[in-house]
CSV table of C-alpha atoms and ligand atoms in Angstrom, one decimal:
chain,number,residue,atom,x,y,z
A,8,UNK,CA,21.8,22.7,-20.2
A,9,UNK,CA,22.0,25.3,-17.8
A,10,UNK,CA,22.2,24.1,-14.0
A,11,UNK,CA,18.9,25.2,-12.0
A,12,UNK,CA,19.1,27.1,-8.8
A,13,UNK,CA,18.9,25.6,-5.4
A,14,UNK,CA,15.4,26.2,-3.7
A,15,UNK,CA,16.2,27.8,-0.7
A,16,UNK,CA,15.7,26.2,2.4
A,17,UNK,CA,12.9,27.4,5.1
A,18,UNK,CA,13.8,28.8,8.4
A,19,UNK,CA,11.7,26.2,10.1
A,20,UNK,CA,12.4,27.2,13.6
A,21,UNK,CA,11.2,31.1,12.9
A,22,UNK,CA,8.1,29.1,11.4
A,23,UNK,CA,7.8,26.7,14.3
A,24,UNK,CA,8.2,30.0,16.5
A,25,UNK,CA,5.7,32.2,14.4
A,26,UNK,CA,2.9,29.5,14.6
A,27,UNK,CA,3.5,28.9,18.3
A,28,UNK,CA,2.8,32.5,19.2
A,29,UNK,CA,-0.7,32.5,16.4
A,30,UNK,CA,-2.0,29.2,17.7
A,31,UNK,CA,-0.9,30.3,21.8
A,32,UNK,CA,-2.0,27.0,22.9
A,33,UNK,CA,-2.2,26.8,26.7
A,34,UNK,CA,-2.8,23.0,27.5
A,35,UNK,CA,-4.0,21.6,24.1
A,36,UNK,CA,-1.3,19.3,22.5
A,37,UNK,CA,-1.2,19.3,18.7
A,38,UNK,CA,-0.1,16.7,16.1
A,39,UNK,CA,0.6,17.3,12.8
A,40,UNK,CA,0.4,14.1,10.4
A,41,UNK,CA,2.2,13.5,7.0
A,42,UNK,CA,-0.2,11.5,5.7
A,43,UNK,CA,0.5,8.2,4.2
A,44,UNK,CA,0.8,7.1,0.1
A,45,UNK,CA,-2.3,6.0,-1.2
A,46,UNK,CA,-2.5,3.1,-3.0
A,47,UNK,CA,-4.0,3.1,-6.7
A,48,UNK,CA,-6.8,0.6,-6.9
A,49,UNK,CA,-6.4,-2.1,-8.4
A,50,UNK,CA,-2.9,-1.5,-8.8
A,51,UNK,CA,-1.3,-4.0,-6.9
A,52,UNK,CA,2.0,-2.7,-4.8
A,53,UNK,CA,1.7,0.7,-6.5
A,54,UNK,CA,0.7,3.9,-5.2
A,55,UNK,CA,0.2,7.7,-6.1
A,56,UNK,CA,2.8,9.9,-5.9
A,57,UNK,CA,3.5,10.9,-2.2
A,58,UNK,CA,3.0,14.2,-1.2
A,59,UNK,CA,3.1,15.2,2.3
A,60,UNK,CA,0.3,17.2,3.5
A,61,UNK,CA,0.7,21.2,3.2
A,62,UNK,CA,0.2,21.4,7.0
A,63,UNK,CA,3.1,19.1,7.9
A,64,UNK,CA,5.3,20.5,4.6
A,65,UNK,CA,5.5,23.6,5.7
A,66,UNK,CA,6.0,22.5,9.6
A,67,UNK,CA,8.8,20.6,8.5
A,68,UNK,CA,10.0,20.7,4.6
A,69,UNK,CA,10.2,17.0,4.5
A,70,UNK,CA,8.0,14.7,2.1
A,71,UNK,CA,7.9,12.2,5.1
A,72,UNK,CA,5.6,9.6,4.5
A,73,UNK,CA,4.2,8.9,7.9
A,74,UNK,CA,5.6,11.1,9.8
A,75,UNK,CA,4.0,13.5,12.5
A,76,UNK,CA,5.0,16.7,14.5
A,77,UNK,CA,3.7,16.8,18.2
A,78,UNK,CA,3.6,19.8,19.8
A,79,UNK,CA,3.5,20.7,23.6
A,80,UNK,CA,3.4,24.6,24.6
A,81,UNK,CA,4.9,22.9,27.8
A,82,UNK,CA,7.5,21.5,26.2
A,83,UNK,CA,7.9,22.5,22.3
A,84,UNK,CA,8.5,20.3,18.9
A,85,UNK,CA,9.3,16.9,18.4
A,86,UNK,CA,9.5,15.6,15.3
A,87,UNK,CA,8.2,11.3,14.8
A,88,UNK,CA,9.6,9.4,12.0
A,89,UNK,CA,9.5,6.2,11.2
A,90,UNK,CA,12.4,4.3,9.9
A,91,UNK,CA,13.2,3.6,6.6
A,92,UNK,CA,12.8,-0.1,6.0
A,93,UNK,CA,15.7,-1.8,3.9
A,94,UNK,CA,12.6,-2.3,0.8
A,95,UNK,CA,12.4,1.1,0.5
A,96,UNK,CA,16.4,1.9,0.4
A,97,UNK,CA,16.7,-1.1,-2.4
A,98,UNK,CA,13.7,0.0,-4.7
A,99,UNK,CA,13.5,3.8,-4.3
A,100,UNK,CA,16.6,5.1,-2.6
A,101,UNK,CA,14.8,6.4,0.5
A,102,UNK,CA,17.1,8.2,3.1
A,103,UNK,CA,16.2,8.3,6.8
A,104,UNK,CA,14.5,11.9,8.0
A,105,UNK,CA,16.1,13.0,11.0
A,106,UNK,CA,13.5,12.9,14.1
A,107,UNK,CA,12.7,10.5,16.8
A,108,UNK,CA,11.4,7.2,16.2
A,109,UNK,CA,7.9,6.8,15.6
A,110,UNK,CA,7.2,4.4,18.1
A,111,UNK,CA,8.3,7.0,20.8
A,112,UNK,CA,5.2,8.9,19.5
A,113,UNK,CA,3.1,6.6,22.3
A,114,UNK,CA,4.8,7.4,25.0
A,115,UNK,CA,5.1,10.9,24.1
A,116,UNK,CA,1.3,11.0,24.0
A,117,UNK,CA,0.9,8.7,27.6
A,118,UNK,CA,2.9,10.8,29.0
A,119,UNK,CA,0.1,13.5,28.1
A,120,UNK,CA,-2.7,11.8,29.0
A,121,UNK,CA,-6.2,13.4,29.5
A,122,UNK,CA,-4.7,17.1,27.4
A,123,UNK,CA,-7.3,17.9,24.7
A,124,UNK,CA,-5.8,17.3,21.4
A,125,UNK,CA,-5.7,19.0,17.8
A,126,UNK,CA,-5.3,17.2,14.6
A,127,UNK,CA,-3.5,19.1,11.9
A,128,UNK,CA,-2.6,17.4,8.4
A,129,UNK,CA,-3.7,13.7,7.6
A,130,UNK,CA,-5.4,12.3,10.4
A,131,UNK,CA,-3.7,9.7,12.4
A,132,UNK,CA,-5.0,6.2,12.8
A,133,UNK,CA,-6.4,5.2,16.8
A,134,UNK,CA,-5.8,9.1,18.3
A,135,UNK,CA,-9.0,11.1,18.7
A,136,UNK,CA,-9.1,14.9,18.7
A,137,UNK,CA,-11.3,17.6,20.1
A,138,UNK,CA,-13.3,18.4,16.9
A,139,UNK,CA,-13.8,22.0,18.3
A,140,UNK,CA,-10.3,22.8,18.8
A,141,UNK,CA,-8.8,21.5,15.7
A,142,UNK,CA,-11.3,23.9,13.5
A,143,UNK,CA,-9.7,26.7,15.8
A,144,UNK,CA,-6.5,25.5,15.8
A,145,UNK,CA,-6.5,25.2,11.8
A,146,UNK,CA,-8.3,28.5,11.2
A,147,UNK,CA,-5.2,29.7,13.5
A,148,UNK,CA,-3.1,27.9,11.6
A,149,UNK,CA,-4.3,28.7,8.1
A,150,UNK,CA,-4.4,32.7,8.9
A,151,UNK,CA,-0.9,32.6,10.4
A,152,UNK,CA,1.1,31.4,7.1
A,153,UNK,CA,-1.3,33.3,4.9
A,154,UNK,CA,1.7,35.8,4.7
A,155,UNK,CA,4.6,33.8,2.7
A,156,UNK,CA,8.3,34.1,3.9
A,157,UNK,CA,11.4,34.8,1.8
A,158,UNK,CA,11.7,31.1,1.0
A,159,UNK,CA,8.3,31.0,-0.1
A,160,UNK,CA,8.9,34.1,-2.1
A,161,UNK,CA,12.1,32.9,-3.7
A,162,UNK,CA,10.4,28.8,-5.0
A,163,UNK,CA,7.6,30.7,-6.3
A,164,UNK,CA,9.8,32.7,-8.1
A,165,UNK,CA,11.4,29.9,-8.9
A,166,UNK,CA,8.7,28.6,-10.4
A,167,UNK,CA,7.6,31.3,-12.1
A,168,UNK,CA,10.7,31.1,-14.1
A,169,UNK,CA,11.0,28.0,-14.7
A,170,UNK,CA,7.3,28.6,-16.3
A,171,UNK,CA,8.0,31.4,-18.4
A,172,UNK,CA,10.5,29.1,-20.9
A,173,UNK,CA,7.1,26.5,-21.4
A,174,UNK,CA,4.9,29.2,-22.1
A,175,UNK,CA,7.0,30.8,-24.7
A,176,UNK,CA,7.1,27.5,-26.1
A,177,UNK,CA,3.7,27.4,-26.4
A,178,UNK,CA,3.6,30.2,-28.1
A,179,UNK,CA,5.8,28.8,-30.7
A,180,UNK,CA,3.7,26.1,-31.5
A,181,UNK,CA,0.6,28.1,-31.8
A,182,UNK,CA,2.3,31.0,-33.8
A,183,UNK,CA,2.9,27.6,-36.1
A,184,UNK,CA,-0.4,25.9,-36.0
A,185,UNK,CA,-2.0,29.6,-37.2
A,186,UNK,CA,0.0,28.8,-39.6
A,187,UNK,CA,-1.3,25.9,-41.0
A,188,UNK,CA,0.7,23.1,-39.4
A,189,UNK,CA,-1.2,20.1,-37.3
A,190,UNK,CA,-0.6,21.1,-33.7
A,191,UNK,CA,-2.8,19.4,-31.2
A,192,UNK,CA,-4.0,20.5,-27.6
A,193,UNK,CA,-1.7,17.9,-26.0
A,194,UNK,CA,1.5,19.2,-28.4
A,195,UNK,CA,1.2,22.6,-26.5
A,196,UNK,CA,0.9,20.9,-23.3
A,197,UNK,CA,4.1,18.8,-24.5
A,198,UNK,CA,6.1,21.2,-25.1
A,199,UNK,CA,5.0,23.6,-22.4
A,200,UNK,CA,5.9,21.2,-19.9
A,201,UNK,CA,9.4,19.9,-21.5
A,202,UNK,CA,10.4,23.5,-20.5
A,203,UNK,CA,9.1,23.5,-17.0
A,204,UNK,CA,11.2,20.5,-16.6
A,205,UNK,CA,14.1,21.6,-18.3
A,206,UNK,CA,14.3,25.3,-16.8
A,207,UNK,CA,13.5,23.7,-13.1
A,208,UNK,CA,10.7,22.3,-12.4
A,209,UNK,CA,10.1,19.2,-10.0
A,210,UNK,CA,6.3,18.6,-10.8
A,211,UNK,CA,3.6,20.9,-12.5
A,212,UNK,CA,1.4,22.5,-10.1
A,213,UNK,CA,-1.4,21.4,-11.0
A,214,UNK,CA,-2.5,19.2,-14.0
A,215,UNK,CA,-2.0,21.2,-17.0
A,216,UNK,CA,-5.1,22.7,-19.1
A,217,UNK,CA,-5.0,23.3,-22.4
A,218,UNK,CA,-8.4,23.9,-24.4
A,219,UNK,CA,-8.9,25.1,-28.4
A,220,UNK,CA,-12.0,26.7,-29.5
A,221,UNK,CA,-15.4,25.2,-27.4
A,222,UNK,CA,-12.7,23.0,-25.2
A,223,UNK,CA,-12.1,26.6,-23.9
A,224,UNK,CA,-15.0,26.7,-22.0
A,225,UNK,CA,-14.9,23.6,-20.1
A,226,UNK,CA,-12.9,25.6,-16.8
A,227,UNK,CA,-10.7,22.3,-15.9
A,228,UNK,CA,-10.3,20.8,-19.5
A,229,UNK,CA,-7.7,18.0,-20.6
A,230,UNK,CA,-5.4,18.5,-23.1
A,231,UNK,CA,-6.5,16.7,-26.1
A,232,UNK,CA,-6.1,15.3,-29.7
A,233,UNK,CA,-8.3,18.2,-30.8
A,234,UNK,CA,-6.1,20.5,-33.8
A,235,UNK,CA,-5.9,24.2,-33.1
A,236,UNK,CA,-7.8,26.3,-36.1
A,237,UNK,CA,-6.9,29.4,-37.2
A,238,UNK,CA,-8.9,31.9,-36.0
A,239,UNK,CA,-9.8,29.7,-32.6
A,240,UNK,CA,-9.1,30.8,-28.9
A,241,UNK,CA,-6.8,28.8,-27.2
A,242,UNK,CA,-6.7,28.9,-23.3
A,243,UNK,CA,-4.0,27.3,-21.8
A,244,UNK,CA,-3.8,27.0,-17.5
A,245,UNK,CA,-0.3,25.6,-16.3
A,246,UNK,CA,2.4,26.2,-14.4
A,247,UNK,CA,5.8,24.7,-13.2
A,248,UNK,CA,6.5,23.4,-9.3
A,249,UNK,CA,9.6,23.6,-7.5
A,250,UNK,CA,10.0,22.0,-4.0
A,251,UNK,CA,6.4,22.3,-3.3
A,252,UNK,CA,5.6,26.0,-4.2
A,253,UNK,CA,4.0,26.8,-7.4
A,254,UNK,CA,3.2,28.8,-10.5
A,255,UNK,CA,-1.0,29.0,-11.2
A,256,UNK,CA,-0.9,30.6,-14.6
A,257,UNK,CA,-3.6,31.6,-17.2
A,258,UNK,CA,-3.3,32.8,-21.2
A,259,UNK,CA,-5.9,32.8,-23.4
A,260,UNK,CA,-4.1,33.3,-27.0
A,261,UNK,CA,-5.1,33.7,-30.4
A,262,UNK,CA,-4.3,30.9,-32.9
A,263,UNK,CA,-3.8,33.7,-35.4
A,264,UNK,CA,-6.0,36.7,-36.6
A,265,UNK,CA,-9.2,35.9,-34.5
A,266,UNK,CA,-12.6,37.6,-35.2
A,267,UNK,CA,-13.9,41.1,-33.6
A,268,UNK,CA,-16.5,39.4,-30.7
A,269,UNK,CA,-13.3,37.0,-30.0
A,270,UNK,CA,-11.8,40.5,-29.6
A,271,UNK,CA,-14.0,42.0,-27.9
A,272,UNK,CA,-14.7,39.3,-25.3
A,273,UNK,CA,-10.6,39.3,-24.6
A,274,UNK,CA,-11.1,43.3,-24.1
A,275,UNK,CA,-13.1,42.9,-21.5
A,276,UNK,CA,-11.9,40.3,-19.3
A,277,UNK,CA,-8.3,42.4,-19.9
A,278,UNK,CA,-9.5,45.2,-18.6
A,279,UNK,CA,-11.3,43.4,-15.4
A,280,UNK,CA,-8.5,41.4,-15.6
A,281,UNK,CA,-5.9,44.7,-14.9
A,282,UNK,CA,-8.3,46.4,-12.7
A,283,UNK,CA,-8.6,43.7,-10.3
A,284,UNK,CA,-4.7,43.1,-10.0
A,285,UNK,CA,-4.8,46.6,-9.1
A,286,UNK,CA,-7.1,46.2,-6.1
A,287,UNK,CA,-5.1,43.2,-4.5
A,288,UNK,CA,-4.3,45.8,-1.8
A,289,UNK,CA,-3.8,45.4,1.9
A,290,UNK,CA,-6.8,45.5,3.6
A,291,UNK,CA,-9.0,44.8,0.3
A,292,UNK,CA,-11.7,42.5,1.0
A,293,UNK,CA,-11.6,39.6,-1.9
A,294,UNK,CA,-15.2,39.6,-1.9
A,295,UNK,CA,-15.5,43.3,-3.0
A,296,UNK,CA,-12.1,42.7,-5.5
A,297,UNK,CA,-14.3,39.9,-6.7
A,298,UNK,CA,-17.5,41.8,-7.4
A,299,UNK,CA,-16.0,44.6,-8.9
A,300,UNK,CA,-14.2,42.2,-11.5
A,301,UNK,CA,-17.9,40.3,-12.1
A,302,UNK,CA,-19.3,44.1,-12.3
A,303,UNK,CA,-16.7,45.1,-14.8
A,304,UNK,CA,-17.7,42.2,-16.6
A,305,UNK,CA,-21.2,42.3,-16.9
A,306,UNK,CA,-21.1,46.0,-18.0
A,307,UNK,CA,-18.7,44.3,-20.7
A,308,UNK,CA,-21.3,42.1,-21.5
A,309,UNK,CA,-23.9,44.6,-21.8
A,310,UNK,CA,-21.8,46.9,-24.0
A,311,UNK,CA,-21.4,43.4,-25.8
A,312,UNK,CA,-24.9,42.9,-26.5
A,313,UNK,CA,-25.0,39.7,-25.1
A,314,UNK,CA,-26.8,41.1,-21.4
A,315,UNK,CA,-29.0,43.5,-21.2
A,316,UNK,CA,-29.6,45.7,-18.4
A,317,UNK,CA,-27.6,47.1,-15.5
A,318,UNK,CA,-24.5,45.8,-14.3
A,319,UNK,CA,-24.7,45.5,-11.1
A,320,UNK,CA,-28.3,43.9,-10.9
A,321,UNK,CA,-27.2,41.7,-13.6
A,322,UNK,CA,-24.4,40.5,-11.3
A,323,UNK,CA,-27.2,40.5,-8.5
A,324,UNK,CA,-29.2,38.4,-9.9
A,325,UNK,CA,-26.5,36.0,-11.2
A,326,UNK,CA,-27.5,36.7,-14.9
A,327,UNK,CA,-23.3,37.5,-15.3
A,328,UNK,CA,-22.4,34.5,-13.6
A,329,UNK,CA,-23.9,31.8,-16.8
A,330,UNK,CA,-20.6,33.9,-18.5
A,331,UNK,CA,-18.3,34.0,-15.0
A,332,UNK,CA,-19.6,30.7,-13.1
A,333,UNK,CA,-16.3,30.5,-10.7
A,334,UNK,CA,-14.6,32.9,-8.2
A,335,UNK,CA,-11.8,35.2,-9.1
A,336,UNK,CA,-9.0,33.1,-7.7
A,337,UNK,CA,-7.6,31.5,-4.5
A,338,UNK,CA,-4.0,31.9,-2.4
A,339,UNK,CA,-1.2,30.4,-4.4
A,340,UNK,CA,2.1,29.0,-3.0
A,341,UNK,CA,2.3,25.7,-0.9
A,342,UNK,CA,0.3,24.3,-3.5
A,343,UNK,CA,-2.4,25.7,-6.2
A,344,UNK,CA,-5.0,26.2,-3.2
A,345,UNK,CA,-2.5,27.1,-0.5
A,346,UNK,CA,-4.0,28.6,2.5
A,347,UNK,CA,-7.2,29.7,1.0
A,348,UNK,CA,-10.8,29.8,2.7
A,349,UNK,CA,-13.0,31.9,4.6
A,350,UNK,CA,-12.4,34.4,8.1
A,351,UNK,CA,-14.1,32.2,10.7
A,352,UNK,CA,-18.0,32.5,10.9
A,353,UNK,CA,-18.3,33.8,7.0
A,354,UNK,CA,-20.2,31.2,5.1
A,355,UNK,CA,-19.9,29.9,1.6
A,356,UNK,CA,-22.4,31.2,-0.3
A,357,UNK,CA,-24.5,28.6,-2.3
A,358,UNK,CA,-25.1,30.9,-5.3
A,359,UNK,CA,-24.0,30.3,-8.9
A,360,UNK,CA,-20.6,32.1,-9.3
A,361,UNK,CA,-20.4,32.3,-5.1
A,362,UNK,CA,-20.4,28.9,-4.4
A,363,UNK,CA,-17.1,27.8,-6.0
A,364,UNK,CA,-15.2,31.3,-4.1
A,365,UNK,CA,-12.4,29.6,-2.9
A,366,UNK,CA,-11.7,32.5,-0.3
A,367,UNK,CA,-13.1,35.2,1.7
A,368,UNK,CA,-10.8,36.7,3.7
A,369,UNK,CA,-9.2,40.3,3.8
A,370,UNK,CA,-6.0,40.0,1.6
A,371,UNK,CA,-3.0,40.9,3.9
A,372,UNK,CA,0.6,42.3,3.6
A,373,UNK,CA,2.8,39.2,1.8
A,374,UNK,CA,-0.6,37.3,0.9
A,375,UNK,CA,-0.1,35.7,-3.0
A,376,UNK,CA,-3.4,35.0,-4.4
A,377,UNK,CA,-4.0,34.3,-8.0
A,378,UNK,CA,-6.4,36.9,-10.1
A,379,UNK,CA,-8.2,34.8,-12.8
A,380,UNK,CA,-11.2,36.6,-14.3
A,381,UNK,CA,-13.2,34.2,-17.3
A,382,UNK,CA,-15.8,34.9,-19.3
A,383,UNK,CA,-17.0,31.5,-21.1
A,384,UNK,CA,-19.9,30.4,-23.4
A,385,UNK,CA,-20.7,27.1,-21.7
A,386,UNK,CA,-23.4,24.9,-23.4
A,387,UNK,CA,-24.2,23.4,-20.1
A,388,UNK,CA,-25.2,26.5,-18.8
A,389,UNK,CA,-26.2,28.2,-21.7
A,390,UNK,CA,-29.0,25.4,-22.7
A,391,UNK,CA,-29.9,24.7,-19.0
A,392,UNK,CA,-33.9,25.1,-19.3
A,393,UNK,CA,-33.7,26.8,-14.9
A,394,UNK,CA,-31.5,29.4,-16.9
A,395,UNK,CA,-33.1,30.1,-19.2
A,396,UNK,CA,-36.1,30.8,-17.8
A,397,UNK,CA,-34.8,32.8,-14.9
A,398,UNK,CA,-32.9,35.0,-17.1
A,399,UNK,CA,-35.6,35.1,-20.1
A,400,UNK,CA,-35.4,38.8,-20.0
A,401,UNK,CA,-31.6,39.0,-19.0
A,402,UNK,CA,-29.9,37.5,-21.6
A,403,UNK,CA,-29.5,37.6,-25.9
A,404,UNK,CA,-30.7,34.6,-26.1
A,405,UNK,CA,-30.5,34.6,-30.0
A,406,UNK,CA,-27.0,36.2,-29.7
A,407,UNK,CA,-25.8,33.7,-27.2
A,408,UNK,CA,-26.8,30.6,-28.9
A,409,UNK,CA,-25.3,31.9,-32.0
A,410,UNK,CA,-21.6,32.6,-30.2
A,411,UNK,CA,-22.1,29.2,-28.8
A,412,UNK,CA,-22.8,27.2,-32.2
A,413,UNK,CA,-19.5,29.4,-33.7
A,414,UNK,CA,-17.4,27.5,-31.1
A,415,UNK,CA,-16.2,30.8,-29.5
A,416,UNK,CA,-14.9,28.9,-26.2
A,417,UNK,CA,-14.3,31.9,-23.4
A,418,UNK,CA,-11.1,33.7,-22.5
A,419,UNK,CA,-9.6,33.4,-19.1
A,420,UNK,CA,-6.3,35.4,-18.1
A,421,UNK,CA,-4.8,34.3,-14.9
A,422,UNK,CA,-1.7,36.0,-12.7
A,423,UNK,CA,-0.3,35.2,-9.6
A,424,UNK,CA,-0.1,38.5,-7.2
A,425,UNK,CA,2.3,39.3,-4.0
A,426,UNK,CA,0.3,41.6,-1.9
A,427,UNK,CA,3.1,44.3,-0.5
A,428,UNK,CA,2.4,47.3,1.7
A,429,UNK,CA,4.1,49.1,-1.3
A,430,UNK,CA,0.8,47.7,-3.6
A,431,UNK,CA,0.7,44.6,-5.9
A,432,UNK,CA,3.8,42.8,-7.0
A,433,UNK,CA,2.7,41.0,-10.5
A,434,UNK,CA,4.7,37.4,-9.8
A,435,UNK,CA,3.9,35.9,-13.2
A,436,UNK,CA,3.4,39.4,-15.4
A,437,UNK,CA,6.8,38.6,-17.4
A,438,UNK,CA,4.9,35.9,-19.3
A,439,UNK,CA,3.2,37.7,-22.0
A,440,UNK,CA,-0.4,37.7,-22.8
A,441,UNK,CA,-0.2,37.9,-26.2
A,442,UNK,CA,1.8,35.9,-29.5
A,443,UNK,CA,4.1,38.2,-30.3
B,14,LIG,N1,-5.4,26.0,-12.3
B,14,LIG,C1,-6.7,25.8,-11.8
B,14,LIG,C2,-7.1,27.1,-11.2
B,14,LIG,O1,-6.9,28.1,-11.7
B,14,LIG,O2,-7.6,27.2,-10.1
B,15,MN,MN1,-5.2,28.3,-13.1
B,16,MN,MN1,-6.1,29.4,-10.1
């Protein structure tokens, strides 16, 4: 088995220096907390995977349970740690983190007294902030590592790679179930991940979806016993993780020949789909790259005979969004959400399709945002008496229930994009969209 590259390591202090001149604190102190491992209920001495909060991972590129970065403008970083105890050398090989002992953390703070504070990553226990000044402070923060450095860059392309092996394992096992052998949602997911792992991998980025005819609709499904059919959609949504900075990718395939609306429905969210990537420009404003995908969709729709009217009221009215109920995607890296959200004093909007936009921000230079345009046939929605009333006149009603009862699912197609001065760099176009 081929040896898997290093991640490269961060240059923490040009991080540390970076977010020191966004935040330019004056006489605010600010603490950054690792968070602590949370215990599974019920489950006795045992406890969910740690992972350290993004805030504090990025500040520091340690999964330090417990630990916390203080910061003085007066007086710069200091990094609190506690000490490994002799349980957690014997049972899981825990190494002491560099830093100063936690303890010192108190008198660091006396020392301080009367300062406002801010209270990045998990909150610490007994220290109260300045509510105000941590939603600056973390608005600050958030904006400044919106651009991702080169070691950012390079895990995600690590990433990326060590995805492409489990999707084109996937794709085996599909090409075999079209042709006629018992392959089950979880086999793909199996196999898909086996790769990740061997090609790299230290976790999956997210939990991996995998969905076969109707289970394609369901937008976070699990992987289950269900057999792929010939002639079925299958959408699968994973991707590897390496040293914190991940892959958040999207094919819907065909288990075989599939029929003309399956087609037709994968034509159009292609084509938003490609349009879209080609609008993650600096300066765009995700909102507009949003609508424009929703628009491109609903004329898709139209031409579909499953909407009837014009595009953009259809999109208006939220007529398109019973086929494209969630936003076009979110910033990808230090983690599947990364440093997503919304320029201070925009609100979330509460409407269908709106009120699951995971960002609304302008994208800027070295931004990486996912694109992940969906059109679904989701009974929920679909046989939700509000909805169909609202959009009586909208909608093909008859057309609609009939694609719902054949089990037609919904196509999503999901990439993850680097937006450079010199126009979109496509991180995850390598894995291909199609069987063969
Ligand atoms: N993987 C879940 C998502 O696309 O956001
Ligand atoms: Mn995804
Ligand atoms: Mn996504």
């Amino acid at each position: 088995m081929p040896q898997s590259p290093t991640p490269p390591k961060p240059d923490l202090a040009a991080r540390r220096a970076n977010i020191a001149k966004a935040l330019d604190l004056k006489d605010e102190l600010l603490l950054v907390g690792a968070g602590e491992a949370i215990g599974i209920p019920g489950g006795m001495d045992q406890t969910y995977p740690f992972l350290a909060h993004s805030e504090y991972f990025y500040l520091t590129d340690e999964e330090c349970e417990g630990g916390v970065v203080a910061f003085d403008p007066k007086s710069g970083w200091t990094d609190f740690v506690p000490e490994v105890t002799q349980a957690q050398r014997v049972w899981e090989g825990r190494t002491q983190v560099p830093g100063t002992p936690l303890p010192a953390l108190a008198a660091w703070m006396a020392a301080r007294r009367g300062r406002p504070i801010a209270m990045l990553g998990s909150k610490l226990p007994g220290i109260t902030a300045d509510a105000a000044k941590t939603t600056t402070i973390r608005d600050a923060f958030t904006h400044a590592r919106r651009p991702k450095d080169a070691a950012e860059i390079a895990r995600m392309k690590l990433a990326v790679a060590a995805s492409l092996p489990g999707y084109a394992a996937a794709r085996r096992v599909i090409a075999e179930a079209a042709a006629g052998k018992a392959v089950t949602e979880r086999d793909v997911q199996t196999e898909m991940e086996a790769e990740f792992f061997r090609n790299g991998a230290t976790r999956t980025c997210y939990s991996s979806l995998v969905g076969a005819g109707s289970n394609a609709a369901i937008l976070h499904v699990d992987p289950s016993s269900r057999l792929l059919k010939p002639g079925d959609l299958v959408l699968i949504d994973a991707g590897a993780e390496v040293r914190r900075y991940g892959a958040d990718v999207t094919r819907t395939y065909f288990c075989g020949p599939v029929d003309s609306v399956r087609q037709e429905l994968y034509a159009i969210v292609n084509r938003a789909f490609d349009r879209a990537i080609a609008a993650c420009t600096v300066g765009a404003e995700w909102l507009d790259v949003h609508f424009a995908a929703a628009t491109d969709m609903a004329d898709g729709l139209v031409q579909m005979g499953v909407l009837k009217g014009n595009a953009t009221a259809l999109v208006e009215s939220d007529a398109a969004a019973l086929f494209f109920p969630h936003g076009l995607g979110h910033l990808i890296g230090l983690g599947v959400r990364d440093a997503s959200g919304r320029m201070p004093g925009r609100q979330q909007s509460t409407r269908p399709g709106l009120s699951k936009l995971r960002m609304d921000i302008p994208l800027g230079a070295g931004y990486t945002t996912t694109v992940e345009p969906g059109l679904y046939f989701i009974a929920a929605l679909i046989n939700d008496p509000e909805n169909r009333t609202k959009h009586k006149d909208a909608v093909n009603w008859p057309l609609v229930d009939k694609l719902l009862a054949s089990g037609i699912g919904g196509v999503r197609i999901e990439d993850n994009i680097h937006v450079t001065p010199a126009g979109p760099e496509n991180l995850t176009g390598g894995i291909p969209r199609t069987i063969n």
